[in-house]
Amino acid sequence: TKFISLPENCRIAYIDEGKGDRTLLFIHGLANYALVWKNNIDYLKQYYRCIAIDLPGNGLSDKNEHDFSMRFFAESVYEFIKAMKLKGPVVIGHSMGGHIAMTLAIKHPLSLSKLILCAPAGMEEFTSLDKAIYYSTIHLYDFMSSEEHTLRHTIENSFYHHKHQGESIVKDLVAIMKTYNLNYYRKMIESCIKGMLEEPVLNKLSDIKLQTLVMFGKHDALIPNRLLHHTTPEQIGKNGVQKLTAGKLEMISNCGHFLQLEKTEEVNRHIIMLLEGNPG
């Protein structure tokens, strides 16, 4: 793990492996870390330079006070791209990281060359009533459950078949969680969720002119939100891709929310096909 200091009191931890003419920049999801991309990087680093970051407040990055909005995270990624002197990286985001990647593409379109979104948040619409219900359930769940239990439950539910694949992630994230001030951790999680709900990108997707690959697992248990929406990951994906100028949707069979771990080979194949321009 390496570190770089950015403006606004931000010290970012990151992994940087492989060489190549193209750079892939990976962004993790809510309360996660760079190593969630390890399986992908282990293979893709043969062909590309692969960089995965711990977002501010996550993993080994700083634990300073930030507003943890999607805009804040997108600006942090933008500052990272500038500080690292990356030329047109391909930005790859998972879940909340997908929401951040879309926000970056809308705000700073020239800072990246292509966009790859794995089970992205941000394509699902939430009404005012949806938000009110969501906020009340967050507080209820928080009251009824420990952070560690919530984290473990969420990650295990993110896999369709191979729940054991999440065990090493849970172990790492619980260890990281124990380094936090608990109030800081809760505030960060709630601020991130609020950011995803209050900063929608769906109505701005037509502003993204970049070639964009969207992938969803057919059995994603987190998107759409089952409590609020009777729809499917495929419908969410189709609706989002229709709004993109150059979007393509790939549905991954027998797969949940963590598609980059559960179906690493298939996800890597789609990434390479997009980058090398092969049909399919």
Tab-separated table of C-alpha atoms in Angstrom:
chain	number	residue	atom	x	y	z
A	1	THR	CA	0.000	0.000	0.000
A	2	LYS	CA	1.219	3.495	-0.911
A	3	PHE	CA	0.053	6.907	0.279
A	4	ILE	CA	-0.391	10.320	-1.318
A	5	SER	CA	-1.525	13.596	0.250
A	6	LEU	CA	-4.247	15.595	-1.498
A	7	PRO	CA	-5.657	19.061	-0.801
A	8	GLU	CA	-8.276	19.501	1.945
A	9	ASN	CA	-6.428	17.476	4.560
A	10	CYS	CA	-6.749	14.216	2.649
A	11	ARG	CA	-4.219	11.368	2.750
A	12	ILE	CA	-5.164	8.563	0.398
A	13	ALA	CA	-4.002	4.949	0.570
A	14	TYR	CA	-3.788	3.111	-2.732
A	15	ILE	CA	-2.514	-0.001	-4.512
A	16	ASP	CA	-0.550	0.490	-7.753
A	17	GLU	CA	0.361	-2.648	-9.732
A	18	GLY	CA	1.208	-3.596	-13.291
A	19	LYS	CA	2.309	-1.586	-16.302
A	20	GLY	CA	0.752	-0.704	-19.608
A	21	ASP	CA	-0.359	2.098	-21.883
A	22	ARG	CA	-3.728	2.236	-20.109
A	23	THR	CA	-4.412	2.881	-16.449
A	24	LEU	CA	-7.422	1.359	-14.699
A	25	LEU	CA	-8.537	3.271	-11.596
A	26	PHE	CA	-10.778	1.238	-9.273
A	27	ILE	CA	-13.213	2.798	-6.750
A	28	HIS	CA	-14.770	0.650	-4.013
A	29	GLY	CA	-18.250	0.909	-2.514
A	30	LEU	CA	-19.764	1.859	0.844
A	31	ALA	CA	-17.593	1.077	3.906
A	32	ASN	CA	-15.261	-1.007	1.760
A	33	TYR	CA	-11.615	-0.839	0.677
A	34	ALA	CA	-9.233	-1.136	-2.269
A	35	LEU	CA	-8.612	-4.877	-1.819
A	36	VAL	CA	-12.170	-5.659	-2.909
A	37	TRP	CA	-10.610	-5.429	-6.427
A	38	LYS	CA	-7.681	-7.757	-5.664
A	39	ASN	CA	-8.941	-10.680	-7.803
A	40	ASN	CA	-9.412	-8.396	-10.798
A	41	ILE	CA	-6.057	-6.653	-10.404
A	42	ASP	CA	-4.162	-9.955	-10.024
A	43	TYR	CA	-5.182	-10.777	-13.605
A	44	LEU	CA	-5.550	-7.376	-15.290
A	45	LYS	CA	-2.134	-6.109	-14.142
A	46	GLN	CA	-0.602	-8.328	-16.867
A	47	TYR	CA	-2.001	-5.892	-19.430
A	48	TYR	CA	-2.693	-2.599	-17.664
A	49	ARG	CA	-1.510	-0.394	-14.844
A	50	CYS	CA	-4.073	-1.033	-12.087
A	51	ILE	CA	-4.635	1.452	-9.268
A	52	ALA	CA	-7.225	0.946	-6.516
A	53	ILE	CA	-7.804	3.584	-3.843
A	54	ASP	CA	-9.187	3.625	-0.327
A	55	LEU	CA	-11.649	6.525	-0.404
A	56	PRO	CA	-11.185	9.198	2.297
A	57	GLY	CA	-12.478	7.910	5.639
A	58	ASN	CA	-12.171	4.288	4.440
A	59	GLY	CA	-9.570	1.530	4.609
A	60	LEU	CA	-6.132	2.934	5.409
A	61	SER	CA	-6.905	6.449	4.143
A	62	ASP	CA	-7.302	9.376	6.521
A	63	LYS	CA	-10.065	9.483	9.140
A	64	ASN	CA	-10.559	13.250	9.056
A	65	GLU	CA	-13.838	15.167	9.094
A	66	HIS	CA	-15.440	15.406	5.645
A	67	ASP	CA	-19.027	15.707	4.447
A	68	PHE	CA	-18.772	12.336	2.619
A	69	SER	CA	-21.069	13.486	-0.179
A	70	MET	CA	-20.804	11.952	-3.638
A	71	ARG	CA	-19.455	15.302	-4.866
A	72	PHE	CA	-16.755	15.271	-2.172
A	73	PHE	CA	-15.642	11.757	-3.114
A	74	ALA	CA	-15.703	12.576	-6.852
A	75	GLU	CA	-13.548	15.672	-6.218
A	76	SER	CA	-11.148	13.558	-4.140
A	77	VAL	CA	-10.785	11.084	-7.029
A	78	TYR	CA	-10.271	14.016	-9.424
A	79	GLU	CA	-7.529	15.436	-7.165
A	80	PHE	CA	-5.951	11.970	-6.981
A	81	ILE	CA	-5.911	11.691	-10.804
A	82	LYS	CA	-4.193	15.096	-11.015
A	83	ALA	CA	-1.715	14.380	-8.212
A	84	MET	CA	-0.752	11.030	-9.774
A	85	LYS	CA	-0.540	12.674	-13.246
A	86	LEU	CA	-2.800	9.984	-14.730
A	87	LYS	CA	-3.664	10.551	-18.376
A	88	GLY	CA	-7.238	9.531	-19.198
A	89	PRO	CA	-7.605	6.580	-16.845
A	90	VAL	CA	-10.439	4.090	-17.282
A	91	VAL	CA	-12.467	4.570	-14.088
A	92	ILE	CA	-14.109	1.440	-12.667
A	93	GLY	CA	-16.571	1.834	-9.778
A	94	HIS	CA	-18.518	-0.686	-7.698
A	95	SER	CA	-21.831	0.156	-5.999
A	96	MET	CA	-21.356	3.573	-4.305
A	97	GLY	CA	-18.056	3.738	-6.206
A	98	GLY	CA	-20.116	3.591	-9.412
A	99	HIS	CA	-22.195	6.545	-8.213
A	100	ILE	CA	-18.951	8.425	-7.481
A	101	ALA	CA	-17.519	7.475	-10.899
A	102	MET	CA	-20.632	8.809	-12.685
A	103	THR	CA	-20.464	12.023	-10.642
A	104	LEU	CA	-16.801	12.392	-11.674
A	105	ALA	CA	-17.661	11.794	-15.358
A	106	ILE	CA	-20.396	14.460	-15.197
A	107	LYS	CA	-18.273	17.061	-13.349
A	108	HIS	CA	-14.864	16.380	-14.931
A	109	PRO	CA	-15.454	14.548	-18.225
A	110	LEU	CA	-11.937	15.179	-19.527
A	111	SER	CA	-10.300	13.522	-16.518
A	112	LEU	CA	-11.134	9.977	-17.670
A	113	SER	CA	-11.358	8.059	-20.946
A	114	LYS	CA	-13.953	5.329	-20.303
A	115	LEU	CA	-16.329	4.338	-17.539
A	116	ILE	CA	-17.018	0.844	-16.169
A	117	LEU	CA	-19.770	0.489	-13.565
A	118	CYS	CA	-20.207	-2.689	-11.513
A	119	ALA	CA	-23.629	-2.827	-9.811
A	120	PRO	CA	-23.613	0.963	-9.569
A	121	ALA	CA	-25.670	2.916	-7.083
A	122	GLY	CA	-27.188	6.085	-8.561
A	123	MET	CA	-29.373	4.544	-11.272
A	124	GLU	CA	-32.214	3.751	-8.872
A	125	GLU	CA	-34.772	6.526	-8.302
A	126	PHE	CA	-35.892	7.411	-4.764
A	127	THR	CA	-38.975	9.552	-4.112
A	128	SER	CA	-39.319	11.766	-1.031
A	129	LEU	CA	-41.395	9.024	0.602
A	130	ASP	CA	-38.765	6.403	-0.275
A	131	LYS	CA	-36.106	8.539	1.377
A	132	ALA	CA	-38.181	9.063	4.513
A	133	ILE	CA	-38.756	5.299	4.855
A	134	TYR	CA	-35.096	4.578	4.169
A	135	TYR	CA	-33.836	7.030	6.770
A	136	SER	CA	-36.179	5.675	9.429
A	137	THR	CA	-35.133	2.069	8.731
A	138	ILE	CA	-31.429	3.005	8.911
A	139	HIS	CA	-31.939	4.352	12.425
A	140	LEU	CA	-34.057	1.384	13.469
A	141	TYR	CA	-31.516	-1.094	12.105
A	142	ASP	CA	-28.675	0.829	13.710
A	143	PHE	CA	-30.453	0.693	17.059
A	144	MET	CA	-31.153	-3.048	16.819
A	145	SER	CA	-27.796	-4.218	15.533
A	146	SER	CA	-24.073	-3.803	16.103
A	147	GLU	CA	-21.905	-2.299	13.334
A	148	GLU	CA	-19.984	-5.562	13.022
A	149	HIS	CA	-23.173	-7.610	12.631
A	150	THR	CA	-24.563	-5.160	10.065
A	151	LEU	CA	-21.336	-5.233	8.055
A	152	ARG	CA	-21.133	-9.033	8.118
A	153	HIS	CA	-24.816	-9.408	7.176
A	154	THR	CA	-24.561	-6.905	4.301
A	155	ILE	CA	-21.465	-8.479	2.777
A	156	GLU	CA	-22.760	-12.045	3.080
A	157	ASN	CA	-26.011	-10.954	1.406
A	158	SER	CA	-23.991	-9.417	-1.418
A	159	PHE	CA	-23.044	-12.863	-2.747
A	160	TYR	CA	-25.467	-15.126	-4.556
A	161	HIS	CA	-23.887	-18.574	-4.201
A	162	HIS	CA	-20.497	-18.256	-2.575
A	163	LYS	CA	-21.082	-16.447	0.690
A	164	HIS	CA	-17.721	-17.735	1.986
A	165	GLN	CA	-16.018	-15.487	-0.584
A	166	GLY	CA	-16.897	-12.568	1.653
A	167	GLU	CA	-15.195	-13.990	4.744
A	168	SER	CA	-11.741	-12.494	4.184
A	169	ILE	CA	-13.317	-9.117	3.338
A	170	VAL	CA	-15.439	-9.204	6.500
A	171	LYS	CA	-12.351	-10.093	8.549
A	172	ASP	CA	-10.325	-7.208	7.078
A	173	LEU	CA	-13.151	-4.672	7.332
A	174	VAL	CA	-13.968	-5.609	10.944
A	175	ALA	CA	-10.268	-5.135	11.792
A	176	ILE	CA	-10.307	-1.737	10.038
A	177	MET	CA	-13.598	-0.818	11.749
A	178	LYS	CA	-12.007	-1.408	15.155
A	179	THR	CA	-9.503	1.384	14.417
A	180	TYR	CA	-12.342	3.911	14.040
A	181	ASN	CA	-14.025	6.116	16.546
A	182	LEU	CA	-17.502	4.533	16.477
A	183	ASN	CA	-19.361	7.850	16.156
A	184	TYR	CA	-17.127	8.817	13.214
A	185	TYR	CA	-17.822	5.477	11.514
A	186	ARG	CA	-21.597	5.791	11.962
A	187	LYS	CA	-21.573	9.384	10.770
A	188	MET	CA	-19.566	8.439	7.670
A	189	ILE	CA	-21.926	5.580	6.762
A	190	GLU	CA	-25.031	7.734	7.259
A	191	SER	CA	-23.485	10.626	5.283
A	192	CYS	CA	-22.599	8.285	2.399
A	193	ILE	CA	-26.120	6.854	2.283
A	194	LYS	CA	-27.585	10.354	2.432
A	195	GLY	CA	-25.253	11.381	-0.407
A	196	MET	CA	-26.443	8.499	-2.590
A	197	LEU	CA	-30.096	9.346	-1.900
A	198	GLU	CA	-29.816	13.134	-2.179
A	199	GLU	CA	-27.386	13.431	-5.123
A	200	PRO	CA	-29.026	11.372	-7.884
A	201	VAL	CA	-27.239	11.112	-11.221
A	202	LEU	CA	-29.919	9.332	-13.263
A	203	ASN	CA	-31.303	12.583	-14.738
A	204	LYS	CA	-27.772	13.715	-15.701
A	205	LEU	CA	-26.576	10.530	-17.392
A	206	SER	CA	-27.121	12.028	-20.847
A	207	ASP	CA	-24.242	14.399	-19.994
A	208	ILE	CA	-21.868	11.414	-19.987
A	209	LYS	CA	-20.558	11.040	-23.539
A	210	LEU	CA	-17.875	8.458	-22.682
A	211	GLN	CA	-18.065	4.825	-23.690
A	212	THR	CA	-19.637	3.208	-20.618
A	213	LEU	CA	-20.005	-0.430	-19.637
A	214	VAL	CA	-22.609	-1.233	-16.957
A	215	MET	CA	-22.656	-4.680	-15.309
A	216	PHE	CA	-25.183	-6.052	-12.829
A	217	GLY	CA	-25.501	-9.479	-11.242
A	218	LYS	CA	-28.926	-10.941	-12.057
A	219	HIS	CA	-29.428	-11.822	-8.380
A	220	ASP	CA	-28.252	-8.557	-6.825
A	221	ALA	CA	-29.919	-8.409	-3.377
A	222	LEU	CA	-28.951	-4.768	-2.680
A	223	ILE	CA	-29.911	-3.005	-5.934
A	224	PRO	CA	-32.785	-2.438	-6.327
A	225	ASN	CA	-33.801	-1.825	-2.722
A	226	ARG	CA	-36.257	-4.686	-2.115
A	227	LEU	CA	-38.028	-2.840	0.690
A	228	LEU	CA	-38.980	0.073	-1.560
A	229	HIS	CA	-38.952	-1.049	-5.185
A	230	HIS	CA	-40.539	-3.993	-6.984
A	231	THR	CA	-38.200	-4.061	-9.942
A	232	THR	CA	-35.088	-5.986	-11.038
A	233	PRO	CA	-31.374	-5.188	-11.400
A	234	GLU	CA	-31.868	-5.613	-15.156
A	235	GLN	CA	-34.607	-2.970	-15.300
A	236	ILE	CA	-32.473	-0.555	-13.257
A	237	GLY	CA	-29.547	-1.202	-15.617
A	238	LYS	CA	-31.617	-0.847	-18.797
A	239	ASN	CA	-33.176	2.389	-17.595
A	240	GLY	CA	-29.735	3.844	-16.812
A	241	VAL	CA	-28.034	2.670	-20.003
A	242	GLN	CA	-30.845	4.141	-22.164
A	243	LYS	CA	-29.924	7.572	-20.821
A	244	LEU	CA	-26.205	7.196	-21.571
A	245	THR	CA	-24.851	8.346	-24.933
A	246	ALA	CA	-22.603	5.300	-25.403
A	247	GLY	CA	-23.726	2.827	-22.774
A	248	LYS	CA	-23.811	-0.956	-22.857
A	249	LEU	CA	-25.398	-3.301	-20.286
A	250	GLU	CA	-24.085	-6.763	-19.409
A	251	MET	CA	-26.088	-8.943	-17.016
A	252	ILE	CA	-24.038	-11.542	-15.136
A	253	SER	CA	-25.894	-14.823	-14.419
A	254	ASN	CA	-25.897	-16.582	-11.024
A	255	CYS	CA	-24.348	-13.547	-9.431
A	256	GLY	CA	-25.090	-11.103	-6.620
A	257	HIS	CA	-23.910	-7.579	-5.779
A	258	PHE	CA	-20.155	-8.275	-5.520
A	259	LEU	CA	-19.859	-9.362	-9.143
A	260	GLN	CA	-16.150	-8.494	-9.364
A	261	LEU	CA	-15.473	-11.164	-6.704
A	262	GLU	CA	-18.189	-13.682	-7.449
A	263	LYS	CA	-17.636	-13.720	-11.225
A	264	THR	CA	-14.106	-12.327	-11.526
A	265	GLU	CA	-13.245	-14.008	-14.839
A	266	GLU	CA	-16.431	-12.884	-16.543
A	267	VAL	CA	-16.109	-9.306	-15.279
A	268	ASN	CA	-12.449	-9.175	-16.358
A	269	ARG	CA	-13.403	-10.505	-19.792
A	270	HIS	CA	-15.994	-7.754	-20.268
A	271	ILE	CA	-13.482	-5.117	-19.113
A	272	ILE	CA	-10.870	-6.341	-21.623
A	273	MET	CA	-13.469	-6.530	-24.432
A	274	LEU	CA	-14.453	-2.914	-23.798
A	275	LEU	CA	-10.843	-1.726	-23.729
A	276	GLU	CA	-9.594	-3.728	-26.692
A	277	GLY	CA	-12.659	-3.115	-28.830
A	278	ASN	CA	-13.503	-6.775	-29.404
A	279	PRO	CA	-17.113	-7.570	-30.258
A	280	GLY	CA	-19.260	-9.041	-27.501
